Amino acid sequence: MPPRQTTPTLPKNWPKDILYLDKLHIPSPLSSELLQRTTIPSDSLPVIPASAPTSPSPLVQIKPVADPSHPAYRQHGLFAARALAPSSFVILYLGTLHTSSSESASTSDYDLSLDRELDLAIDAAQCGNEARFINDYRGIRLEGPNAEFRDCWVEMLPPTPRGGEARWERRIGVFVLSAGKANRKDGGKQRARGIAKGEEIVVSYGKGFWRARQQEEELGH
């Protein structure tokens, strides 16, 4: 089944040709059961309460890029709508869940691996949320990224007073860098200090992303 928009409100500057999602699209034959746990996650991944992810997010703003020197000139970026503390959760990365071996995985610039063992990834090329507008820090922020993608657990069903089971599902979230994380670009002299209101939220796409894109350009794709 194709994804459907389930919220009547769109973020400002949302493109007309992209479907806005407020939850992960899981097409058949995939199932959310692949991502579920009914016991409290005991690993080191962050746990996001059910009340935290809201759509549209009040923490971020999509803005057009008007600076000619910006790598995403005449495109868009994602900016902090308020000051964001170090290590804090910002937003989930939403799109279409698919197997990493599918055809779109090698061609989409919006594809993130969710679980390598299960061969699952999330692609936000055709549908997604505000997180799809996060740019790579290169050419934007000399200090390096101020945020990162992290695997996390999201509480889908809280426990009920009558003893009903809670349920968590795996997701990819955007988090502000932790206060103790050193900036490699300056030899570790500066530490992450959170993200100021109005500052662009940028991550590192990773060297593998840029190597793949360079190969595509060399092949004329």
Tab-separated table of C-alpha atoms in Angstrom:
chain	number	residue	atom	x	y	z
A	1	MET	CA	0.000	0.000	0.000
A	2	PRO	CA	1.390	3.449	-0.888
A	3	PRO	CA	2.029	5.892	1.970
A	4	ARG	CA	-0.729	8.295	2.994
A	5	GLN	CA	-0.579	11.660	4.682
A	6	THR	CA	-2.224	11.312	8.087
A	7	THR	CA	-1.798	14.836	9.432
A	8	PRO	CA	-3.586	17.887	7.968
A	9	THR	CA	-0.822	20.270	9.035
A	10	LEU	CA	2.360	20.634	7.000
A	11	PRO	CA	5.590	22.313	8.095
A	12	LYS	CA	6.273	25.702	6.555
A	13	ASN	CA	8.203	25.448	3.249
A	14	TRP	CA	7.269	21.777	2.761
A	15	PRO	CA	7.576	20.862	-0.971
A	16	LYS	CA	4.364	20.020	-2.822
A	17	ASP	CA	5.809	16.967	-4.577
A	18	ILE	CA	6.909	15.154	-1.390
A	19	LEU	CA	4.446	13.352	0.887
A	20	TYR	CA	4.703	14.428	4.522
A	21	LEU	CA	4.803	11.615	7.092
A	22	ASP	CA	4.174	11.688	10.824
A	23	LYS	CA	5.064	8.009	11.210
A	24	LEU	CA	7.283	5.476	9.479
A	25	HIS	CA	5.767	4.005	6.310
A	26	ILE	CA	6.052	0.202	6.416
A	27	PRO	CA	4.818	-1.321	3.142
A	28	SER	CA	3.795	-4.965	2.724
A	29	PRO	CA	5.269	-7.559	3.008
A	30	LEU	CA	7.386	-5.852	5.680
A	31	SER	CA	5.873	-5.583	9.149
A	32	SER	CA	6.436	-3.393	12.199
A	33	GLU	CA	6.892	-6.625	14.173
A	34	LEU	CA	10.419	-6.762	12.758
A	35	LEU	CA	11.268	-3.647	14.761
A	36	GLN	CA	9.361	-4.372	17.977
A	37	ARG	CA	10.252	-5.242	21.540
A	38	THR	CA	7.854	-5.871	24.407
A	39	THR	CA	10.522	-5.779	27.122
A	40	ILE	CA	12.289	-2.649	28.322
A	41	PRO	CA	15.276	-2.088	26.008
A	42	SER	CA	18.391	-2.825	28.038
A	43	ASP	CA	21.016	-1.936	25.445
A	44	SER	CA	22.748	1.428	25.171
A	45	LEU	CA	20.372	2.917	22.596
A	46	PRO	CA	18.361	6.016	23.603
A	47	VAL	CA	14.703	5.440	24.510
A	48	ILE	CA	12.239	8.069	23.246
A	49	PRO	CA	8.913	8.378	25.141
A	50	ALA	CA	5.682	8.217	23.172
A	51	SER	CA	4.975	11.897	23.861
A	52	ALA	CA	8.275	13.168	22.412
A	53	PRO	CA	7.884	12.867	18.608
A	54	THR	CA	5.320	15.451	17.457
A	55	SER	CA	4.472	16.431	13.880
A	56	PRO	CA	5.206	18.985	12.650
A	57	SER	CA	8.080	19.364	15.090
A	58	PRO	CA	8.212	22.591	17.142
A	59	LEU	CA	11.983	22.198	17.469
A	60	VAL	CA	12.953	22.697	13.826
A	61	GLN	CA	12.217	24.834	10.772
A	62	ILE	CA	12.695	24.128	7.075
A	63	LYS	CA	14.205	27.162	5.364
A	64	PRO	CA	15.266	27.887	1.774
A	65	VAL	CA	18.992	28.446	1.323
A	66	ALA	CA	19.686	31.854	-0.248
A	67	ASP	CA	23.468	32.006	0.260
A	68	PRO	CA	25.256	31.332	-3.091
A	69	SER	CA	28.276	29.917	-1.234
A	70	HIS	CA	26.152	27.289	0.539
A	71	PRO	CA	26.406	23.758	-0.977
A	72	ALA	CA	22.588	23.541	-0.943
A	73	TYR	CA	22.038	26.944	-2.569
A	74	ARG	CA	18.457	27.304	-3.853
A	75	GLN	CA	17.499	24.151	-1.979
A	76	HIS	CA	16.593	23.821	1.709
A	77	GLY	CA	18.148	23.219	5.097
A	78	LEU	CA	16.866	22.357	8.563
A	79	PHE	CA	17.308	24.952	11.311
A	80	ALA	CA	16.774	24.994	15.067
A	81	ALA	CA	13.547	26.784	16.033
A	82	ARG	CA	14.822	27.070	19.615
A	83	ALA	CA	18.047	26.400	21.493
A	84	LEU	CA	18.787	22.664	21.570
A	85	ALA	CA	20.813	21.220	24.443
A	86	PRO	CA	23.743	18.812	23.936
A	87	SER	CA	22.693	15.151	23.591
A	88	SER	CA	19.013	16.084	23.262
A	89	PHE	CA	16.628	14.315	20.903
A	90	VAL	CA	15.533	16.489	17.982
A	91	ILE	CA	13.404	14.497	15.548
A	92	LEU	CA	12.903	11.032	14.054
A	93	TYR	CA	14.075	10.260	10.532
A	94	LEU	CA	10.957	9.083	8.697
A	95	GLY	CA	10.440	7.632	5.246
A	96	THR	CA	9.695	4.251	3.693
A	97	LEU	CA	11.065	1.124	5.341
A	98	HIS	CA	12.626	-1.234	2.796
A	99	THR	CA	15.274	-3.901	2.449
A	100	SER	CA	18.768	-2.518	1.931
A	101	SER	CA	19.234	-4.721	-1.132
A	102	SER	CA	16.327	-3.100	-2.996
A	103	GLU	CA	17.002	-1.109	-6.150
A	104	SER	CA	16.345	2.311	-4.601
A	105	ALA	CA	18.968	1.784	-1.902
A	106	SER	CA	21.902	2.480	-4.219
A	107	THR	CA	20.416	5.513	-5.952
A	108	SER	CA	18.677	7.520	-3.231
A	109	ASP	CA	20.443	10.376	-1.430
A	110	TYR	CA	17.908	10.027	1.394
A	111	ASP	CA	18.558	6.412	2.365
A	112	LEU	CA	19.753	5.469	5.869
A	113	SER	CA	20.528	1.990	7.180
A	114	LEU	CA	18.334	1.010	10.145
A	115	ASP	CA	19.333	-2.592	10.859
A	116	ARG	CA	22.064	-4.367	8.904
A	117	GLU	CA	21.299	-7.779	10.383
A	118	LEU	CA	17.691	-7.516	9.203
A	119	ASP	CA	18.763	-5.781	5.960
A	120	LEU	CA	16.460	-2.818	6.664
A	121	ALA	CA	16.806	0.847	5.735
A	122	ILE	CA	14.681	4.014	5.591
A	123	ASP	CA	14.367	6.024	2.369
A	124	ALA	CA	12.940	9.564	2.491
A	125	ALA	CA	13.280	10.396	-1.211
A	126	GLN	CA	9.546	10.367	-2.015
A	127	CYS	CA	8.052	10.774	1.462
A	128	GLY	CA	9.374	11.740	4.851
A	129	ASN	CA	9.454	14.458	7.472
A	130	GLU	CA	11.568	17.504	8.326
A	131	ALA	CA	14.665	15.368	8.961
A	132	ARG	CA	15.107	14.730	5.213
A	133	PHE	CA	16.292	18.342	4.860
A	134	ILE	CA	19.330	17.955	7.110
A	135	ASN	CA	22.476	18.792	5.143
A	136	ASP	CA	26.004	17.473	5.484
A	137	TYR	CA	28.261	19.857	7.410
A	138	ARG	CA	30.917	20.040	4.681
A	139	GLY	CA	31.076	23.517	3.190
A	140	ILE	CA	28.615	24.816	5.800
A	141	ARG	CA	30.117	24.568	9.278
A	142	LEU	CA	33.885	24.704	9.744
A	143	GLU	CA	33.637	23.300	13.269
A	144	GLY	CA	32.107	20.098	11.943
A	145	PRO	CA	28.648	18.590	12.520
A	146	ASN	CA	26.489	19.720	15.438
A	147	ALA	CA	24.116	16.745	15.286
A	148	GLU	CA	24.154	13.068	14.367
A	149	PHE	CA	21.909	10.184	13.389
A	150	ARG	CA	21.510	7.567	16.112
A	151	ASP	CA	19.588	4.334	16.382
A	152	CYS	CA	16.970	4.556	19.122
A	153	TRP	CA	13.876	2.924	20.609
A	154	VAL	CA	10.528	4.737	20.458
A	155	GLU	CA	7.739	3.919	22.889
A	156	MET	CA	4.753	3.032	20.712
A	157	LEU	CA	2.410	1.745	23.444
A	158	PRO	CA	2.955	2.791	27.076
A	159	PRO	CA	2.060	0.241	29.789
A	160	THR	CA	-1.567	0.427	30.930
A	161	PRO	CA	-2.854	0.544	34.547
A	162	ARG	CA	-4.379	-2.896	34.016
A	163	GLY	CA	-1.045	-4.433	33.175
A	164	GLY	CA	-1.132	-4.006	29.416
A	165	GLU	CA	2.178	-4.547	27.665
A	166	ALA	CA	4.350	-1.658	26.585
A	167	ARG	CA	5.865	-1.811	23.115
A	168	TRP	CA	8.974	-0.234	21.632
A	169	GLU	CA	10.118	-0.046	18.013
A	170	ARG	CA	13.508	0.653	16.454
A	171	ARG	CA	13.928	3.969	14.692
A	172	ILE	CA	16.597	6.402	13.525
A	173	GLY	CA	16.657	9.694	15.408
A	174	VAL	CA	18.492	12.983	15.056
A	175	PHE	CA	20.331	14.018	18.231
A	176	VAL	CA	22.418	17.041	19.164
A	177	LEU	CA	26.060	16.070	19.665
A	178	SER	CA	26.938	15.332	23.276
A	179	ALA	CA	28.776	18.000	25.268
A	180	GLY	CA	31.859	15.838	25.611
A	181	LYS	CA	32.212	14.994	21.942
A	182	ALA	CA	35.370	16.547	20.513
A	183	ASN	CA	35.530	18.326	17.195
A	184	ARG	CA	37.979	16.423	15.020
A	185	LYS	CA	38.328	19.306	12.568
A	186	ASP	CA	40.272	21.409	15.107
A	187	GLY	CA	42.135	18.610	16.848
A	188	GLY	CA	39.603	18.313	19.643
A	189	LYS	CA	40.111	21.826	21.037
A	190	GLN	CA	36.405	22.634	20.958
A	191	ARG	CA	33.579	20.561	22.360
A	192	ALA	CA	29.978	20.418	21.223
A	193	ARG	CA	27.875	23.060	22.989
A	194	GLY	CA	24.415	22.411	21.662
A	195	ILE	CA	22.682	24.197	18.791
A	196	ALA	CA	21.602	27.835	19.013
A	197	LYS	CA	18.203	29.064	17.871
A	198	GLY	CA	18.354	29.819	14.147
A	199	GLU	CA	21.479	27.711	13.577
A	200	GLU	CA	21.447	25.142	10.789
A	201	ILE	CA	21.373	21.527	11.940
A	202	VAL	CA	24.081	19.581	10.106
A	203	VAL	CA	25.410	16.034	10.337
A	204	SER	CA	28.139	14.014	8.687
A	205	TYR	CA	26.825	11.860	5.854
A	206	GLY	CA	30.014	9.809	6.108
A	207	LYS	CA	32.851	9.324	3.669
A	208	GLY	CA	31.109	6.349	2.076
A	209	PHE	CA	28.258	8.573	0.903
A	210	TRP	CA	30.607	10.970	-0.847
A	211	ARG	CA	32.697	8.192	-2.390
A	212	ALA	CA	29.546	6.661	-3.869
A	213	ARG	CA	28.381	10.014	-5.247
A	214	GLN	CA	31.806	10.682	-6.756
A	215	GLN	CA	31.726	7.306	-8.501
A	216	GLU	CA	28.279	8.082	-9.913
A	217	GLU	CA	29.514	11.409	-11.283
A	218	GLU	CA	32.520	9.720	-12.883
A	219	LEU	CA	30.186	7.209	-14.537
A	220	GLY	CA	28.011	10.048	-15.816
A	221	HIS	CA	24.953	9.271	-13.651
